[in-house]
Amino acid sequence: MRYFAYILALLAGAALSFEGAIYGELGKSIGQLETSFYNFFMGSIIIGLLWLFFGKGKISYVVEAPKWTLLGGVLGVVYLTSIVISVPFVGVGITMVAVIIGQLVMSMVIEHYGWLGSKNSRINKEKMFAVLSMIIALVLVN
Amino acid sequence: MGIFMILFTLLGGITLSAQSSINGTLSRKAGTLETTLLTFLTGTLFLAIFIVFFSEGNLLAILEVPKWQLSAAFLGTLYLLLTVIAVPKIGVIATSILGIIGQLVIGLFIDHFGWFNSLVIPLDLKRSFALLFMMIALYFVYKGNKRSSEASPAKSHN
């Protein structure tokens, strides 16, 4: 099951790349903000249907959950908006490198301190090497 | 202006990892599909407000664009759903690194073949080395995770 989660995370990234390339084209005809809206709107419908048929959790938990755990959607919008604004100024390459470095460093900090309800797992040498290798890879791609 | 933009974009990356952890936490109590649905619904509401005030494009042109361009919505959904499933199992950093590797590898292929009308950038030696470093990162993230969970076996079952 653990290996399976690793493969799912890889697939998630692959989906994101296809999505980016396709939405790049869509953005040219209907606009960037409109493309993001389309993505979230359609996504709500797709997941809404899946949830109706296969939802096993407890949606009513959202009214009792701590409010900060409901911020996922807003953060996704901040992410999208920052990319849309930055690309025309510094280009896609630098934008992606900056986003990914922000993401990796923050992931390490979050996990190290166990913030935001994530399971607390100390930074170790291996994780530092992993982040370092990713940064080298990013520089080589650009 | 450039430096300011780069800092702003770093913030974008930070919000993405915060989103992964927050959603991972919520999903433990509310469920995977439920968390993903909530993320999409609140995202849609916020973007609707943005569109009303700042829209410069043409949302209605969606009816005229080639249909394959609209298929990406399924991919966006898949990304969020898979992330929500993976974070509670392997942690934020492993999910982030694996997600980025998947993204870069496919990105290199899309560039190489020029799929979806993209600019053709061939897979040269430099980019092949980038692939190699991603494999090294993959190895280290797996090992690092294994070591963390061995060091704190009680916590790893959360």
CSV table of C-alpha atoms in Angstrom, one decimal:
chain,number,residue,atom,x,y,z
A,1,MET,CA,0.0,0.0,0.0
A,2,ARG,CA,2.9,2.3,0.7
A,3,TYR,CA,4.5,1.7,-2.7
A,4,PHE,CA,1.1,2.4,-4.2
A,5,ALA,CA,1.0,5.8,-2.5
A,6,TYR,CA,4.4,6.6,-4.1
A,7,ILE,CA,3.0,5.7,-7.5
A,8,LEU,CA,-0.1,7.8,-7.0
A,9,ALA,CA,2.0,10.8,-6.1
A,10,LEU,CA,4.0,10.4,-9.3
A,11,LEU,CA,0.8,10.1,-11.3
A,12,ALA,CA,-0.5,13.2,-9.7
A,13,GLY,CA,2.5,15.2,-11.0
A,14,ALA,CA,2.2,13.7,-14.5
A,15,ALA,CA,-1.5,14.7,-14.6
A,16,LEU,CA,-0.5,18.2,-13.6
A,17,SER,CA,2.0,18.5,-16.5
A,18,PHE,CA,-0.6,17.4,-19.1
A,19,GLU,CA,-3.1,19.7,-17.5
A,20,GLY,CA,-0.6,22.7,-17.7
A,21,ALA,CA,0.1,22.1,-21.4
A,22,ILE,CA,-3.5,21.8,-22.3
A,23,TYR,CA,-4.7,24.7,-20.2
A,24,GLY,CA,-1.9,26.9,-21.8
A,25,GLU,CA,-3.8,26.5,-25.1
A,26,LEU,CA,-7.2,27.1,-23.5
A,27,GLY,CA,-5.9,30.2,-21.7
A,28,LYS,CA,-5.1,31.7,-25.1
A,29,SER,CA,-8.7,31.6,-26.2
A,30,ILE,CA,-10.7,32.3,-23.0
A,31,GLY,CA,-8.2,34.0,-20.6
A,32,GLN,CA,-6.1,32.8,-17.7
A,33,LEU,CA,-8.5,33.6,-14.9
A,34,GLU,CA,-11.4,32.1,-16.8
A,35,THR,CA,-9.3,28.9,-17.3
A,36,SER,CA,-8.7,28.6,-13.6
A,37,PHE,CA,-12.4,29.1,-13.0
A,38,TYR,CA,-13.3,26.5,-15.6
A,39,ASN,CA,-10.9,24.1,-13.9
A,40,PHE,CA,-12.4,24.5,-10.4
A,41,PHE,CA,-16.0,24.6,-11.7
A,42,MET,CA,-15.7,21.4,-13.7
A,43,GLY,CA,-13.7,19.8,-10.9
A,44,SER,CA,-16.5,20.5,-8.5
A,45,ILE,CA,-19.0,18.8,-10.8
A,46,ILE,CA,-16.7,15.8,-11.4
A,47,ILE,CA,-15.9,15.2,-7.8
A,48,GLY,CA,-19.5,16.1,-6.8
A,49,LEU,CA,-20.7,13.2,-8.9
A,50,LEU,CA,-18.0,10.8,-7.7
A,51,TRP,CA,-18.9,11.8,-4.1
A,52,LEU,CA,-22.6,11.2,-4.6
A,53,PHE,CA,-22.0,7.6,-5.8
A,54,PHE,CA,-18.8,6.6,-3.9
A,55,GLY,CA,-18.4,9.1,-0.9
A,56,LYS,CA,-17.7,7.1,2.2
A,57,GLY,CA,-16.5,9.9,4.5
A,58,LYS,CA,-18.5,12.4,6.4
A,59,ILE,CA,-19.1,15.7,4.6
A,60,SER,CA,-21.0,17.1,7.6
A,61,TYR,CA,-17.6,17.1,9.4
A,62,VAL,CA,-16.8,20.4,7.7
A,63,VAL,CA,-19.1,22.3,10.0
A,64,GLU,CA,-17.3,21.0,13.1
A,65,ALA,CA,-13.8,20.9,11.7
A,66,PRO,CA,-11.3,23.6,12.8
A,67,LYS,CA,-11.8,26.5,10.3
A,68,TRP,CA,-8.1,26.5,9.2
A,69,THR,CA,-8.6,23.0,7.8
A,70,LEU,CA,-11.0,24.4,5.3
A,71,LEU,CA,-8.5,26.7,3.6
A,72,GLY,CA,-7.3,24.2,1.0
A,73,GLY,CA,-9.4,25.8,-1.8
A,74,VAL,CA,-8.3,29.3,-1.2
A,75,LEU,CA,-4.6,28.3,-1.1
A,76,GLY,CA,-5.0,26.6,-4.4
A,77,VAL,CA,-6.3,29.9,-5.8
A,78,VAL,CA,-3.4,31.8,-4.4
A,79,TYR,CA,-1.0,29.3,-6.0
A,80,LEU,CA,-2.7,29.6,-9.4
A,81,THR,CA,-2.9,33.4,-9.2
A,82,SER,CA,0.8,33.8,-8.3
A,83,ILE,CA,1.8,31.8,-11.3
A,84,VAL,CA,-0.4,33.6,-13.7
A,85,ILE,CA,0.9,37.0,-12.5
A,86,SER,CA,4.6,36.0,-12.4
A,87,VAL,CA,5.0,34.2,-15.8
A,88,PRO,CA,4.7,37.4,-17.9
A,89,PHE,CA,7.4,39.1,-15.8
A,90,VAL,CA,10.1,36.4,-15.3
A,91,GLY,CA,9.1,33.6,-17.7
A,92,VAL,CA,7.8,30.1,-17.2
A,93,GLY,CA,11.2,28.6,-16.3
A,94,ILE,CA,12.1,30.8,-13.4
A,95,THR,CA,8.5,30.8,-12.2
A,96,MET,CA,8.4,27.0,-12.0
A,97,VAL,CA,11.8,26.8,-10.3
A,98,ALA,CA,10.7,29.4,-7.7
A,99,VAL,CA,7.4,27.6,-7.1
A,100,ILE,CA,9.0,24.2,-6.7
A,101,ILE,CA,11.7,25.5,-4.4
A,102,GLY,CA,9.1,27.2,-2.2
A,103,GLN,CA,7.1,24.0,-2.2
A,104,LEU,CA,10.0,21.7,-1.3
A,105,VAL,CA,11.5,23.9,1.4
A,106,MET,CA,8.1,24.6,3.0
A,107,SER,CA,7.3,20.8,2.9
A,108,MET,CA,10.5,20.1,4.9
A,109,VAL,CA,9.7,22.7,7.5
A,110,ILE,CA,6.0,21.6,7.8
A,111,GLU,CA,7.0,18.0,8.2
A,112,HIS,CA,9.9,18.7,10.6
A,113,TYR,CA,7.7,20.6,13.0
A,114,GLY,CA,4.5,18.7,12.3
A,115,TRP,CA,2.6,21.8,11.4
A,116,LEU,CA,-0.9,21.9,9.9
A,117,GLY,CA,-1.7,18.5,11.4
A,118,SER,CA,0.9,16.7,9.3
A,119,LYS,CA,2.7,13.8,11.0
A,120,ASN,CA,5.9,15.1,12.6
A,121,SER,CA,8.9,13.5,10.9
A,122,ARG,CA,12.4,15.0,11.4
A,123,ILE,CA,14.5,16.4,8.6
A,124,ASN,CA,17.3,13.9,8.0
A,125,LYS,CA,20.4,13.8,5.7
A,126,GLU,CA,18.5,11.7,3.1
A,127,LYS,CA,15.7,14.3,2.8
A,128,MET,CA,18.2,17.2,2.4
A,129,PHE,CA,20.0,15.2,-0.3
A,130,ALA,CA,16.7,14.6,-2.1
A,131,VAL,CA,15.8,18.3,-2.1
A,132,LEU,CA,19.3,19.2,-3.2
A,133,SER,CA,19.1,16.7,-6.1
A,134,MET,CA,15.8,18.2,-7.1
A,135,ILE,CA,17.3,21.7,-7.2
A,136,ILE,CA,20.2,20.5,-9.4
A,137,ALA,CA,17.7,18.8,-11.7
A,138,LEU,CA,15.6,22.0,-11.9
A,139,VAL,CA,18.7,24.1,-12.9
A,140,LEU,CA,19.6,21.5,-15.6
A,141,VAL,CA,16.1,21.5,-17.1
A,142,ASN,CA,16.2,25.3,-17.6
B,1,MET,CA,10.3,44.1,-10.0
B,2,GLY,CA,11.8,40.7,-11.1
B,3,ILE,CA,13.0,39.9,-7.6
B,4,PHE,CA,9.7,40.8,-6.1
B,5,MET,CA,7.9,38.6,-8.6
B,6,ILE,CA,10.2,35.7,-7.7
B,7,LEU,CA,9.5,36.1,-4.0
B,8,PHE,CA,5.8,36.2,-4.8
B,9,THR,CA,6.1,33.0,-6.8
B,10,LEU,CA,8.0,31.3,-3.9
B,11,LEU,CA,4.9,32.2,-1.8
B,12,GLY,CA,2.8,30.3,-4.4
B,13,GLY,CA,4.9,27.2,-3.8
B,14,ILE,CA,4.6,27.6,-0.1
B,15,THR,CA,0.8,27.8,-0.3
B,16,LEU,CA,0.8,24.6,-2.4
B,17,SER,CA,2.6,22.6,0.3
B,18,ALA,CA,0.4,24.1,3.0
B,19,GLN,CA,-2.6,23.0,0.9
B,20,SER,CA,-1.3,19.4,0.8
B,21,SER,CA,-0.8,19.2,4.5
B,22,ILE,CA,-4.1,20.9,5.4
B,23,ASN,CA,-6.1,18.7,3.0
B,24,GLY,CA,-4.3,15.6,4.3
B,25,THR,CA,-5.4,16.6,7.9
B,26,LEU,CA,-9.0,17.2,6.9
B,27,SER,CA,-9.3,14.0,4.9
B,28,ARG,CA,-8.5,11.9,7.9
B,29,LYS,CA,-11.8,13.0,9.5
B,30,ALA,CA,-13.9,14.0,6.6
B,31,GLY,CA,-12.8,11.5,3.9
B,32,THR,CA,-10.9,11.8,0.6
B,33,LEU,CA,-13.6,12.6,-1.9
B,34,GLU,CA,-15.3,14.9,0.6
B,35,THR,CA,-12.0,16.9,1.1
B,36,THR,CA,-11.4,17.2,-2.6
B,37,LEU,CA,-15.0,18.3,-3.2
B,38,LEU,CA,-14.7,21.0,-0.5
B,39,THR,CA,-11.4,22.3,-2.0
B,40,PHE,CA,-13.0,22.5,-5.5
B,41,LEU,CA,-16.2,24.2,-4.2
B,42,THR,CA,-14.4,26.9,-2.1
B,43,GLY,CA,-11.9,27.4,-5.0
B,44,THR,CA,-14.8,27.9,-7.4
B,45,LEU,CA,-16.5,30.4,-5.1
B,46,PHE,CA,-13.3,32.5,-4.7
B,47,LEU,CA,-12.6,32.5,-8.4
B,48,ALA,CA,-16.2,33.4,-9.2
B,49,ILE,CA,-15.6,36.6,-7.2
B,50,PHE,CA,-12.3,37.3,-9.0
B,51,ILE,CA,-14.0,36.7,-12.4
B,52,VAL,CA,-16.8,39.2,-11.6
B,53,PHE,CA,-14.3,41.9,-10.7
B,54,PHE,CA,-11.2,41.3,-12.9
B,55,SER,CA,-12.4,39.2,-15.9
B,56,GLU,CA,-10.7,40.4,-19.1
B,57,GLY,CA,-11.1,37.2,-21.1
B,58,ASN,CA,-14.3,35.6,-22.5
B,59,LEU,CA,-15.6,32.8,-20.4
B,60,LEU,CA,-18.4,32.1,-22.9
B,61,ALA,CA,-15.8,31.3,-25.6
B,62,ILE,CA,-15.6,27.9,-23.7
B,63,LEU,CA,-18.4,26.7,-25.9
B,64,GLU,CA,-16.4,27.3,-29.1
B,65,VAL,CA,-12.9,26.0,-28.2
B,66,PRO,CA,-11.8,22.5,-29.3
B,67,LYS,CA,-13.2,19.9,-26.9
B,68,TRP,CA,-9.8,18.4,-26.1
B,69,GLN,CA,-8.8,21.6,-24.4
B,70,LEU,CA,-11.6,21.1,-21.9
B,71,SER,CA,-10.5,17.5,-21.0
B,72,ALA,CA,-7.8,18.9,-18.7
B,73,ALA,CA,-10.4,19.4,-16.0
B,74,PHE,CA,-10.3,15.6,-15.4
B,75,LEU,CA,-6.5,15.8,-14.9
B,76,GLY,CA,-6.8,18.7,-12.5
B,77,THR,CA,-9.3,16.7,-10.5
B,78,LEU,CA,-7.1,13.6,-10.6
B,79,TYR,CA,-4.1,15.6,-9.3
B,80,LEU,CA,-5.9,16.9,-6.2
B,81,LEU,CA,-7.6,13.6,-5.5
B,82,LEU,CA,-4.3,11.6,-5.7
B,83,THR,CA,-2.5,14.2,-3.5
B,84,VAL,CA,-5.2,13.9,-0.8
B,85,ILE,CA,-4.8,10.1,-0.9
B,86,ALA,CA,-1.0,10.2,-0.8
B,87,VAL,CA,-0.2,12.8,1.9
B,88,PRO,CA,-1.5,10.9,4.9
B,89,LYS,CA,0.3,7.7,3.8
B,90,ILE,CA,3.8,9.0,2.8
B,91,GLY,CA,4.0,12.6,4.1
B,92,VAL,CA,4.1,16.0,2.6
B,93,ILE,CA,7.7,16.1,1.4
B,94,ALA,CA,7.6,12.7,-0.4
B,95,THR,CA,4.3,13.6,-2.0
B,96,SER,CA,5.7,17.0,-3.2
B,97,ILE,CA,9.0,15.5,-4.6
B,98,LEU,CA,7.2,12.6,-6.3
B,99,GLY,CA,4.6,15.0,-7.7
B,100,ILE,CA,7.3,17.3,-9.1
B,101,ILE,CA,9.2,14.4,-10.6
B,102,GLY,CA,6.1,13.1,-12.4
B,103,GLN,CA,5.5,16.6,-13.6
B,104,LEU,CA,9.0,17.3,-14.8
B,105,VAL,CA,9.4,13.9,-16.6
B,106,ILE,CA,6.1,14.3,-18.5
B,107,GLY,CA,7.0,18.0,-19.1
B,108,LEU,CA,10.3,16.9,-20.7
B,109,PHE,CA,8.4,14.5,-23.0
B,110,ILE,CA,5.8,17.1,-23.9
B,111,ASP,CA,8.7,19.5,-24.8
B,112,HIS,CA,10.6,16.9,-26.7
B,113,PHE,CA,7.7,15.9,-28.9
B,114,GLY,CA,6.0,19.3,-29.0
B,115,TRP,CA,2.6,17.8,-27.9
B,116,PHE,CA,-0.4,20.1,-27.5
B,117,ASN,CA,1.1,22.8,-29.8
B,118,SER,CA,3.9,23.4,-27.3
B,119,LEU,CA,7.4,24.7,-28.2
B,120,VAL,CA,9.7,21.8,-29.2
B,121,ILE,CA,12.7,21.6,-26.9
B,122,PRO,CA,14.7,18.4,-27.5
B,123,LEU,CA,15.8,16.1,-24.7
B,124,ASP,CA,19.5,16.9,-24.8
B,125,LEU,CA,22.4,15.8,-22.5
B,126,LYS,CA,21.7,18.5,-20.0
B,127,ARG,CA,18.1,17.4,-19.6
B,128,SER,CA,19.0,13.8,-19.5
B,129,PHE,CA,21.3,14.6,-16.5
B,130,ALA,CA,18.3,16.4,-14.9
B,131,LEU,CA,16.4,13.1,-15.2
B,132,LEU,CA,19.2,11.3,-13.5
B,133,PHE,CA,19.2,13.7,-10.6
B,134,MET,CA,15.5,13.3,-10.3
B,135,MET,CA,16.0,9.5,-9.9
B,136,ILE,CA,18.6,10.2,-7.2
B,137,ALA,CA,16.1,12.4,-5.4
B,138,LEU,CA,13.5,9.7,-5.7
B,139,TYR,CA,15.9,7.2,-4.1
B,140,PHE,CA,16.8,9.6,-1.2
B,141,VAL,CA,13.2,10.5,-0.5
B,142,TYR,CA,12.3,6.9,-0.2
B,143,LYS,CA,15.3,6.2,2.1
B,144,GLY,CA,14.8,9.3,4.2
B,145,ASN,CA,11.1,8.4,4.7
B,146,LYS,CA,12.0,4.9,5.7
B,147,ARG,CA,14.5,6.1,8.2
B,148,SER,CA,12.1,8.6,9.8
B,149,SER,CA,9.4,6.0,10.2
B,150,GLU,CA,11.9,3.6,11.8
B,151,ALA,CA,13.1,6.3,14.2
B,152,SER,CA,9.5,7.0,15.3
B,153,PRO,CA,7.5,3.9,14.7
B,154,ALA,CA,4.6,5.0,17.0
B,155,LYS,CA,4.0,8.2,15.1
B,156,SER,CA,4.2,6.6,11.7
B,157,HIS,CA,0.9,4.8,12.2
B,158,ASN,CA,-1.1,8.0,12.6
